[in-house]
Amino acid sequence: MTEIAICGACGKMGRVIADVINQRSDCETIAGIDIAGEQYGDFPVYKAPQDMEKKPQVIIDFSHPSSLDDLLSYCLANGTALVIATTGYNDEQIEKIHKAAEQIPVFFTFNMSLGINLLADLAKRAVKVLGGQFDIEIIEKHHNQKLDAPSGTAIMLADAINSELDKQYTYVYDRHSVRAKRSRTEIGMHSVRGGTIVGEHELIFAGRDEVISLKHEAHSKSVFAVGSVNAAVFLAKKSAGLYAMSDLLSEVSG
């Protein structure tokens, strides 16, 4: 039985994760962490990690980048594994995550959805076939409360594509200020924010007289919650290191 604490427990995603865990027999929520401190389940909710009376095996973080330092400090001090599902980290924070993974198990990905990770794999295959003959654009859509743009998932998809192009391509986030033709070695990134869109990502490969589109739509936040819980159960058995969805999928398929 994997004992899990949820950071951001009182938020929308935190509640969904708690519900997903409640439906499983291989894990349980033993604590929540949230500055709101609201009690809504059969587990205590604390305002900070160090306030927890019982040490979890794994913490799932679906809160905010500002929580990272406290989480890493707690996990490093207690040998607790950490699933990071929050987005919007800067380069300095990402470096801290990588450094922490030298001492504890850390699962870090920009999207917990199985479908999105399949989309990334399909995109890499497409690039191998299409090479530099097609222009590449990424359109991502999210709800009007999302703070970061472009989404971490859009960047993850762009990085997956660029890895197959020897990292020769640059990312262009906004073209309105530059009056110039599109470069062949760029990946356009476009963000849409509106309503309650959970998450949509479309990859467009535009060539001469033909267009290929790969698209993923998330219709519920539960797809991310299920992925994060799968990651937590997976991570509880691992030694120190940096893990991603590809590692989990390899273990399942192997």
PDB file of N, CA, C and O in Angstrom, residues 5-71:
ATOM      1  N   ALA A   5       0.771  11.774   0.169  1.00  0.00           N
ATOM      2  CA  ALA A   5       0.297  13.093   0.602  1.00  0.00           C
ATOM      3  C   ALA A   5       0.088  13.931  -0.654  1.00  0.00           C
ATOM      4  O   ALA A   5       0.843  13.831  -1.622  1.00  0.00           O
ATOM      5  N   ILE A   6      -0.962  14.750  -0.650  1.00  0.00           N
ATOM      6  CA  ILE A   6      -1.298  15.582  -1.809  1.00  0.00           C
ATOM      7  C   ILE A   6      -1.014  17.040  -1.477  1.00  0.00           C
ATOM      8  O   ILE A   6      -1.602  17.607  -0.551  1.00  0.00           O
ATOM      9  N   CYS A   7      -0.098  17.650  -2.220  1.00  0.00           N
ATOM     10  CA  CYS A   7       0.178  19.081  -2.045  1.00  0.00           C
ATOM     11  C   CYS A   7      -0.714  19.851  -3.017  1.00  0.00           C
ATOM     12  O   CYS A   7      -0.712  19.590  -4.217  1.00  0.00           O
ATOM     13  N   GLY A   8      -1.473  20.792  -2.455  1.00  0.00           N
ATOM     14  CA  GLY A   8      -2.518  21.459  -3.237  1.00  0.00           C
ATOM     15  C   GLY A   8      -3.816  20.706  -3.077  1.00  0.00           C
ATOM     16  O   GLY A   8      -4.673  20.692  -3.966  1.00  0.00           O
ATOM     17  N   ALA A   9      -3.974  20.073  -1.927  1.00  0.00           N
ATOM     18  CA  ALA A   9      -5.095  19.163  -1.686  1.00  0.00           C
ATOM     19  C   ALA A   9      -6.460  19.819  -1.770  1.00  0.00           C
ATOM     20  O   ALA A   9      -7.454  19.172  -2.111  1.00  0.00           O
ATOM     21  N   CYS A  10      -6.534  21.110  -1.468  1.00  0.00           N
ATOM     22  CA  CYS A  10      -7.831  21.793  -1.443  1.00  0.00           C
ATOM     23  C   CYS A  10      -8.215  22.401  -2.795  1.00  0.00           C
ATOM     24  O   CYS A  10      -9.316  22.925  -2.946  1.00  0.00           O
ATOM     25  N   GLY A  11      -7.304  22.337  -3.749  1.00  0.00           N
ATOM     26  CA  GLY A  11      -7.605  22.841  -5.077  1.00  0.00           C
ATOM     27  C   GLY A  11      -8.431  21.845  -5.867  1.00  0.00           C
ATOM     28  O   GLY A  11      -8.694  20.724  -5.422  1.00  0.00           O
ATOM     29  N   LYS A  12      -8.827  22.246  -7.075  1.00  0.00           N
ATOM     30  CA  LYS A  12      -9.661  21.372  -7.913  1.00  0.00           C
ATOM     31  C   LYS A  12      -8.953  20.065  -8.224  1.00  0.00           C
ATOM     32  O   LYS A  12      -9.527  18.981  -8.100  1.00  0.00           O
ATOM     33  N   MET A  13      -7.687  20.142  -8.654  1.00  0.00           N
ATOM     34  CA  MET A  13      -6.954  18.934  -8.992  1.00  0.00           C
ATOM     35  C   MET A  13      -6.678  18.085  -7.763  1.00  0.00           C
ATOM     36  O   MET A  13      -6.724  16.858  -7.820  1.00  0.00           O
ATOM     37  N   GLY A  14      -6.381  18.739  -6.641  1.00  0.00           N
ATOM     38  CA  GLY A  14      -6.123  18.003  -5.419  1.00  0.00           C
ATOM     39  C   GLY A  14      -7.301  17.145  -5.012  1.00  0.00           C
ATOM     40  O   GLY A  14      -7.140  15.986  -4.606  1.00  0.00           O
ATOM     41  N   ARG A  15      -8.487  17.689  -5.150  1.00  0.00           N
ATOM     42  CA  ARG A  15      -9.701  16.943  -4.798  1.00  0.00           C
ATOM     43  C   ARG A  15      -9.947  15.777  -5.749  1.00  0.00           C
ATOM     44  O   ARG A  15     -10.404  14.704  -5.336  1.00  0.00           O
ATOM     45  N   VAL A  16      -9.658  15.999  -7.021  1.00  0.00           N
ATOM     46  CA  VAL A  16      -9.819  14.916  -7.997  1.00  0.00           C
ATOM     47  C   VAL A  16      -8.833  13.791  -7.703  1.00  0.00           C
ATOM     48  O   VAL A  16      -9.174  12.607  -7.761  1.00  0.00           O
ATOM     49  N   ILE A  17      -7.587  14.164  -7.376  1.00  0.00           N
ATOM     50  CA  ILE A  17      -6.579  13.156  -7.034  1.00  0.00           C
ATOM     51  C   ILE A  17      -7.021  12.349  -5.810  1.00  0.00           C
ATOM     52  O   ILE A  17      -6.899  11.120  -5.783  1.00  0.00           O
ATOM     53  N   ALA A  18      -7.527  13.035  -4.801  1.00  0.00           N
ATOM     54  CA  ALA A  18      -8.005  12.350  -3.594  1.00  0.00           C
ATOM     55  C   ALA A  18      -9.105  11.354  -3.940  1.00  0.00           C
ATOM     56  O   ALA A  18      -9.147  10.239  -3.401  1.00  0.00           O
ATOM     57  N   ASP A  19      -9.982  11.744  -4.849  1.00  0.00           N
ATOM     58  CA  ASP A  19     -11.075  10.857  -5.260  1.00  0.00           C
ATOM     59  C   ASP A  19     -10.534   9.650  -6.027  1.00  0.00           C
ATOM     60  O   ASP A  19     -10.981   8.518  -5.823  1.00  0.00           O
ATOM     61  N   VAL A  20      -9.563   9.878  -6.917  1.00  0.00           N
ATOM     62  CA  VAL A  20      -8.959   8.775  -7.672  1.00  0.00           C
ATOM     63  C   VAL A  20      -8.285   7.784  -6.728  1.00  0.00           C
ATOM     64  O   VAL A  20      -8.453   6.562  -6.861  1.00  0.00           O
ATOM     65  N   ILE A  21      -7.534   8.304  -5.762  1.00  0.00           N
ATOM     66  CA  ILE A  21      -6.855   7.434  -4.794  1.00  0.00           C
ATOM     67  C   ILE A  21      -7.869   6.632  -3.992  1.00  0.00           C
ATOM     68  O   ILE A  21      -7.677   5.438  -3.725  1.00  0.00           O
ATOM     69  N   ASN A  22      -8.971   7.269  -3.629  1.00  0.00           N
ATOM     70  CA  ASN A  22     -10.011   6.623  -2.833  1.00  0.00           C
ATOM     71  C   ASN A  22     -10.636   5.430  -3.547  1.00  0.00           C
ATOM     72  O   ASN A  22     -11.175   4.523  -2.909  1.00  0.00           O
ATOM     73  N   GLN A  23     -10.563   5.449  -4.882  1.00  0.00           N
ATOM     74  CA  GLN A  23     -11.158   4.372  -5.681  1.00  0.00           C
ATOM     75  C   GLN A  23     -10.190   3.201  -5.901  1.00  0.00           C
ATOM     76  O   GLN A  23     -10.572   2.187  -6.489  1.00  0.00           O
ATOM     77  N   ARG A  24      -8.944   3.354  -5.433  1.00  0.00           N
ATOM     78  CA  ARG A  24      -7.936   2.319  -5.651  1.00  0.00           C
ATOM     79  C   ARG A  24      -7.645   1.549  -4.375  1.00  0.00           C
ATOM     80  O   ARG A  24      -7.862   2.044  -3.271  1.00  0.00           O
ATOM     81  N   SER A  25      -7.110   0.342  -4.548  1.00  0.00           N
ATOM     82  CA  SER A  25      -6.801  -0.506  -3.389  1.00  0.00           C
ATOM     83  C   SER A  25      -5.303  -0.604  -3.125  1.00  0.00           C
ATOM     84  O   SER A  25      -4.894  -1.219  -2.129  1.00  0.00           O
ATOM     85  N   ASP A  26      -4.482  -0.009  -4.021  1.00  0.00           N
ATOM     86  CA  ASP A  26      -3.030  -0.131  -3.870  1.00  0.00           C
ATOM     87  C   ASP A  26      -2.379   1.116  -3.290  1.00  0.00           C
ATOM     88  O   ASP A  26      -1.157   1.198  -3.183  1.00  0.00           O
ATOM     89  N   CYS A  27      -3.187   2.110  -2.920  1.00  0.00           N
ATOM     90  CA  CYS A  27      -2.636   3.337  -2.336  1.00  0.00           C
ATOM     91  C   CYS A  27      -3.691   4.029  -1.491  1.00  0.00           C
ATOM     92  O   CYS A  27      -4.889   3.739  -1.600  1.00  0.00           O
ATOM     93  N   GLU A  28      -3.233   4.962  -0.650  1.00  0.00           N
ATOM     94  CA  GLU A  28      -4.155   5.719   0.189  1.00  0.00           C
ATOM     95  C   GLU A  28      -3.602   7.104   0.468  1.00  0.00           C
ATOM     96  O   GLU A  28      -2.383   7.312   0.469  1.00  0.00           O
ATOM     97  N   THR A  29      -4.490   8.063   0.680  1.00  0.00           N
ATOM     98  CA  THR A  29      -4.089   9.417   1.042  1.00  0.00           C
ATOM     99  C   THR A  29      -3.986   9.497   2.554  1.00  0.00           C
ATOM    100  O   THR A  29      -4.966   9.257   3.264  1.00  0.00           O
ATOM    101  N   ILE A  30      -2.803   9.821   3.040  1.00  0.00           N
ATOM    102  CA  ILE A  30      -2.638   9.912   4.496  1.00  0.00           C
ATOM    103  C   ILE A  30      -2.583  11.363   4.959  1.00  0.00           C
ATOM    104  O   ILE A  30      -2.694  11.633   6.152  1.00  0.00           O
ATOM    105  N   ALA A  31      -2.423  12.308   4.007  1.00  0.00           N
ATOM    106  CA  ALA A  31      -2.373  13.721   4.393  1.00  0.00           C
ATOM    107  C   ALA A  31      -2.537  14.602   3.162  1.00  0.00           C
ATOM    108  O   ALA A  31      -2.273  14.193   2.030  1.00  0.00           O
ATOM    109  N   GLY A  32      -2.994  15.814   3.428  1.00  0.00           N
ATOM    110  CA  GLY A  32      -3.045  16.835   2.404  1.00  0.00           C
ATOM    111  C   GLY A  32      -2.208  18.017   2.862  1.00  0.00           C
ATOM    112  O   GLY A  32      -2.004  18.213   4.070  1.00  0.00           O
ATOM    113  N   ILE A  33      -1.704  18.784   1.898  1.00  0.00           N
ATOM    114  CA  ILE A  33      -0.939  19.993   2.206  1.00  0.00           C
ATOM    115  C   ILE A  33      -1.567  21.132   1.418  1.00  0.00           C
ATOM    116  O   ILE A  33      -1.679  21.060   0.193  1.00  0.00           O
ATOM    117  N   ASP A  34      -1.990  22.167   2.120  1.00  0.00           N
ATOM    118  CA  ASP A  34      -2.616  23.303   1.436  1.00  0.00           C
ATOM    119  C   ASP A  34      -2.723  24.461   2.425  1.00  0.00           C
ATOM    120  O   ASP A  34      -3.124  24.265   3.571  1.00  0.00           O
ATOM    121  N   ILE A  35      -2.389  25.656   1.961  1.00  0.00           N
ATOM    122  CA  ILE A  35      -2.457  26.811   2.855  1.00  0.00           C
ATOM    123  C   ILE A  35      -3.891  27.097   3.279  1.00  0.00           C
ATOM    124  O   ILE A  35      -4.131  27.728   4.317  1.00  0.00           O
ATOM    125  N   ALA A  36      -4.860  26.614   2.509  1.00  0.00           N
ATOM    126  CA  ALA A  36      -6.268  26.810   2.885  1.00  0.00           C
ATOM    127  C   ALA A  36      -6.599  25.993   4.133  1.00  0.00           C
ATOM    128  O   ALA A  36      -7.416  26.404   4.965  1.00  0.00           O
ATOM    129  N   GLY A  37      -5.987  24.826   4.253  1.00  0.00           N
ATOM    130  CA  GLY A  37      -6.172  24.004   5.436  1.00  0.00           C
ATOM    131  C   GLY A  37      -7.560  23.438   5.614  1.00  0.00           C
ATOM    132  O   GLY A  37      -7.937  23.006   6.695  1.00  0.00           O
ATOM    133  N   GLU A  38      -8.343  23.386   4.558  1.00  0.00           N
ATOM    134  CA  GLU A  38      -9.736  22.918   4.642  1.00  0.00           C
ATOM    135  C   GLU A  38      -9.804  21.404   4.739  1.00  0.00           C
ATOM    136  O   GLU A  38      -9.182  20.691   3.961  1.00  0.00           O
ATOM    137  N   GLN A  39     -10.571  20.900   5.690  1.00  0.00           N
ATOM    138  CA  GLN A  39     -10.770  19.466   5.839  1.00  0.00           C
ATOM    139  C   GLN A  39     -11.992  19.042   5.031  1.00  0.00           C
ATOM    140  O   GLN A  39     -13.081  19.570   5.206  1.00  0.00           O
ATOM    141  N   TYR A  40     -11.817  18.080   4.121  1.00  0.00           N
ATOM    142  CA  TYR A  40     -12.965  17.640   3.321  1.00  0.00           C
ATOM    143  C   TYR A  40     -12.991  16.123   3.135  1.00  0.00           C
ATOM    144  O   TYR A  40     -13.961  15.579   2.624  1.00  0.00           O
ATOM    145  N   GLY A  41     -11.933  15.435   3.534  1.00  0.00           N
ATOM    146  CA  GLY A  41     -11.885  13.986   3.387  1.00  0.00           C
ATOM    147  C   GLY A  41     -11.575  13.312   4.699  1.00  0.00           C
ATOM    148  O   GLY A  41     -11.679  13.924   5.773  1.00  0.00           O
ATOM    149  N   ASP A  42     -11.186  12.040   4.614  1.00  0.00           N
ATOM    150  CA  ASP A  42     -10.877  11.298   5.842  1.00  0.00           C
ATOM    151  C   ASP A  42      -9.389  11.339   6.156  1.00  0.00           C
ATOM    152  O   ASP A  42      -8.841  10.425   6.778  1.00  0.00           O
ATOM    153  N   PHE A  43      -8.723  12.397   5.715  1.00  0.00           N
ATOM    154  CA  PHE A  43      -7.302  12.592   5.994  1.00  0.00           C
ATOM    155  C   PHE A  43      -7.080  14.038   6.439  1.00  0.00           C
ATOM    156  O   PHE A  43      -7.824  14.937   6.043  1.00  0.00           O
ATOM    157  N   PRO A  44      -6.077  14.270   7.291  1.00  0.00           N
ATOM    158  CA  PRO A  44      -5.815  15.633   7.764  1.00  0.00           C
ATOM    159  C   PRO A  44      -5.164  16.487   6.677  1.00  0.00           C
ATOM    160  O   PRO A  44      -4.438  15.982   5.825  1.00  0.00           O
ATOM    161  N   VAL A  45      -5.441  17.787   6.692  1.00  0.00           N
ATOM    162  CA  VAL A  45      -4.832  18.722   5.761  1.00  0.00           C
ATOM    163  C   VAL A  45      -3.990  19.713   6.552  1.00  0.00           C
ATOM    164  O   VAL A  45      -4.494  20.383   7.463  1.00  0.00           O
ATOM    165  N   TYR A  46      -2.719  19.802   6.210  1.00  0.00           N
ATOM    166  CA  TYR A  46      -1.782  20.676   6.905  1.00  0.00           C
ATOM    167  C   TYR A  46      -1.403  21.855   6.007  1.00  0.00           C
ATOM    168  O   TYR A  46      -1.468  21.767   4.783  1.00  0.00           O
ATOM    169  N   LYS A  47      -0.968  22.923   6.634  1.00  0.00           N
ATOM    170  CA  LYS A  47      -0.624  24.119   5.865  1.00  0.00           C
ATOM    171  C   LYS A  47       0.785  24.075   5.284  1.00  0.00           C
ATOM    172  O   LYS A  47       1.113  24.838   4.371  1.00  0.00           O
ATOM    173  N   ALA A  48       1.624  23.209   5.793  1.00  0.00           N
ATOM    174  CA  ALA A  48       2.998  23.100   5.302  1.00  0.00           C
ATOM    175  C   ALA A  48       3.464  21.650   5.436  1.00  0.00           C
ATOM    176  O   ALA A  48       2.988  20.921   6.322  1.00  0.00           O
ATOM    177  N   PRO A  49       4.397  21.203   4.591  1.00  0.00           N
ATOM    178  CA  PRO A  49       4.867  19.811   4.645  1.00  0.00           C
ATOM    179  C   PRO A  49       5.416  19.410   6.013  1.00  0.00           C
ATOM    180  O   PRO A  49       5.149  18.311   6.503  1.00  0.00           O
ATOM    181  N   GLN A  50       6.175  20.313   6.621  1.00  0.00           N
ATOM    182  CA  GLN A  50       6.812  19.983   7.900  1.00  0.00           C
ATOM    183  C   GLN A  50       5.815  19.814   9.043  1.00  0.00           C
ATOM    184  O   GLN A  50       6.170  19.310  10.112  1.00  0.00           O
ATOM    185  N   ASP A  51       4.550  20.205   8.813  1.00  0.00           N
ATOM    186  CA  ASP A  51       3.520  20.047   9.841  1.00  0.00           C
ATOM    187  C   ASP A  51       2.929  18.638   9.873  1.00  0.00           C
ATOM    188  O   ASP A  51       2.223  18.276  10.824  1.00  0.00           O
ATOM    189  N   MET A  52       3.190  17.843   8.843  1.00  0.00           N
ATOM    190  CA  MET A  52       2.596  16.500   8.774  1.00  0.00           C
ATOM    191  C   MET A  52       3.082  15.627   9.921  1.00  0.00           C
ATOM    192  O   MET A  52       4.279  15.553  10.198  1.00  0.00           O
ATOM    193  N   GLU A  53       2.160  14.955  10.579  1.00  0.00           N
ATOM    194  CA  GLU A  53       2.496  14.107  11.720  1.00  0.00           C
ATOM    195  C   GLU A  53       3.029  12.745  11.278  1.00  0.00           C
ATOM    196  O   GLU A  53       3.787  12.100  11.999  1.00  0.00           O
ATOM    197  N   LYS A  54       2.612  12.302  10.091  1.00  0.00           N
ATOM    198  CA  LYS A  54       3.066  11.016   9.567  1.00  0.00           C
ATOM    199  C   LYS A  54       3.776  11.247   8.242  1.00  0.00           C
ATOM    200  O   LYS A  54       3.315  12.015   7.403  1.00  0.00           O
ATOM    201  N   LYS A  55       4.901  10.574   8.035  1.00  0.00           N
ATOM    202  CA  LYS A  55       5.678  10.755   6.816  1.00  0.00           C
ATOM    203  C   LYS A  55       5.120   9.896   5.685  1.00  0.00           C
ATOM    204  O   LYS A  55       5.021   8.675   5.813  1.00  0.00           O
ATOM    205  N   PRO A  56       4.754  10.511   4.565  1.00  0.00           N
ATOM    206  CA  PRO A  56       4.271   9.732   3.413  1.00  0.00           C
ATOM    207  C   PRO A  56       5.430   9.120   2.643  1.00  0.00           C
ATOM    208  O   PRO A  56       6.574   9.558   2.761  1.00  0.00           O
ATOM    209  N   GLN A  57       5.128   8.100   1.860  1.00  0.00           N
ATOM    210  CA  GLN A  57       6.144   7.537   0.968  1.00  0.00           C
ATOM    211  C   GLN A  57       6.371   8.457  -0.239  1.00  0.00           C
ATOM    212  O   GLN A  57       7.482   8.590  -0.734  1.00  0.00           O
ATOM    213  N   VAL A  58       5.267   9.052  -0.689  1.00  0.00           N
ATOM    214  CA  VAL A  58       5.310   9.900  -1.881  1.00  0.00           C
ATOM    215  C   VAL A  58       4.427  11.130  -1.669  1.00  0.00           C
ATOM    216  O   VAL A  58       3.358  11.035  -1.069  1.00  0.00           O
ATOM    217  N   ILE A  59       4.879  12.267  -2.169  1.00  0.00           N
ATOM    218  CA  ILE A  59       4.046  13.466  -2.229  1.00  0.00           C
ATOM    219  C   ILE A  59       3.728  13.750  -3.694  1.00  0.00           C
ATOM    220  O   ILE A  59       4.629  13.751  -4.540  1.00  0.00           O
ATOM    221  N   ILE A  60       2.450  13.965  -3.994  1.00  0.00           N
ATOM    222  CA  ILE A  60       2.039  14.414  -5.325  1.00  0.00           C
ATOM    223  C   ILE A  60       1.803  15.912  -5.238  1.00  0.00           C
ATOM    224  O   ILE A  60       0.977  16.371  -4.444  1.00  0.00           O
ATOM    225  N   ASP A  61       2.515  16.667  -6.041  1.00  0.00           N
ATOM    226  CA  ASP A  61       2.371  18.130  -6.011  1.00  0.00           C
ATOM    227  C   ASP A  61       1.593  18.627  -7.222  1.00  0.00           C
ATOM    228  O   ASP A  61       2.050  18.527  -8.357  1.00  0.00           O
ATOM    229  N   PHE A  62       0.425  19.156  -6.956  1.00  0.00           N
ATOM    230  CA  PHE A  62      -0.388  19.804  -7.986  1.00  0.00           C
ATOM    231  C   PHE A  62      -0.795  21.164  -7.421  1.00  0.00           C
ATOM    232  O   PHE A  62      -1.971  21.483  -7.332  1.00  0.00           O
ATOM    233  N   SER A  63       0.202  21.965  -7.044  1.00  0.00           N
ATOM    234  CA  SER A  63      -0.114  23.226  -6.376  1.00  0.00           C
ATOM    235  C   SER A  63       0.350  24.416  -7.201  1.00  0.00           C
ATOM    236  O   SER A  63      -0.329  24.860  -8.136  1.00  0.00           O
ATOM    237  N   HIS A  64       1.536  24.938  -6.869  1.00  0.00           N
ATOM    238  CA  HIS A  64       2.043  26.157  -7.508  1.00  0.00           C
ATOM    239  C   HIS A  64       3.570  26.124  -7.418  1.00  0.00           C
ATOM    240  O   HIS A  64       4.129  25.591  -6.445  1.00  0.00           O
ATOM    241  N   PRO A  65       4.267  26.681  -8.427  1.00  0.00           N
ATOM    242  CA  PRO A  65       5.740  26.668  -8.387  1.00  0.00           C
ATOM    243  C   PRO A  65       6.339  27.247  -7.112  1.00  0.00           C
ATOM    244  O   PRO A  65       7.441  26.863  -6.712  1.00  0.00           O
ATOM    245  N   SER A  66       5.630  28.146  -6.455  1.00  0.00           N
ATOM    246  CA  SER A  66       6.150  28.756  -5.228  1.00  0.00           C
ATOM    247  C   SER A  66       6.287  27.755  -4.083  1.00  0.00           C
ATOM    248  O   SER A  66       6.975  28.023  -3.094  1.00  0.00           O
ATOM    249  N   SER A  67       5.653  26.600  -4.208  1.00  0.00           N
ATOM    250  CA  SER A  67       5.735  25.571  -3.160  1.00  0.00           C
ATOM    251  C   SER A  67       6.977  24.701  -3.284  1.00  0.00           C
ATOM    252  O   SER A  67       7.273  23.904  -2.384  1.00  0.00           O
ATOM    253  N   LEU A  68       7.706  24.836  -4.374  1.00  0.00           N
ATOM    254  CA  LEU A  68       8.788  23.904  -4.671  1.00  0.00           C
ATOM    255  C   LEU A  68       9.860  23.833  -3.595  1.00  0.00           C
ATOM    256  O   LEU A  68      10.257  22.743  -3.177  1.00  0.00           O
ATOM    257  N   ASP A  69      10.348  24.973  -3.126  1.00  0.00           N
ATOM    258  CA  ASP A  69      11.459  24.966  -2.173  1.00  0.00           C
ATOM    259  C   ASP A  69      11.106  24.209  -0.894  1.00  0.00           C
ATOM    260  O   ASP A  69      11.901  23.401  -0.396  1.00  0.00           O
ATOM    261  N   ASP A  70       9.920  24.468  -0.356  1.00  0.00           N
ATOM    262  CA  ASP A  70       9.495  23.781   0.871  1.00  0.00           C
ATOM    263  C   ASP A  70       9.355  22.280   0.641  1.00  0.00           C
ATOM    264  O   ASP A  70       9.732  21.465   1.497  1.00  0.00           O
ATOM    265  N   LEU A  71       8.812  21.907  -0.516  1.00  0.00           N
ATOM    266  CA  LEU A  71       8.621  20.492  -0.824  1.00  0.00           C
ATOM    267  C   LEU A  71       9.960  19.776  -0.960  1.00  0.00           C
ATOM    268  O   LEU A  71      10.162  18.689  -0.398  1.00  0.00           O
TER     269      LEU A  71
END
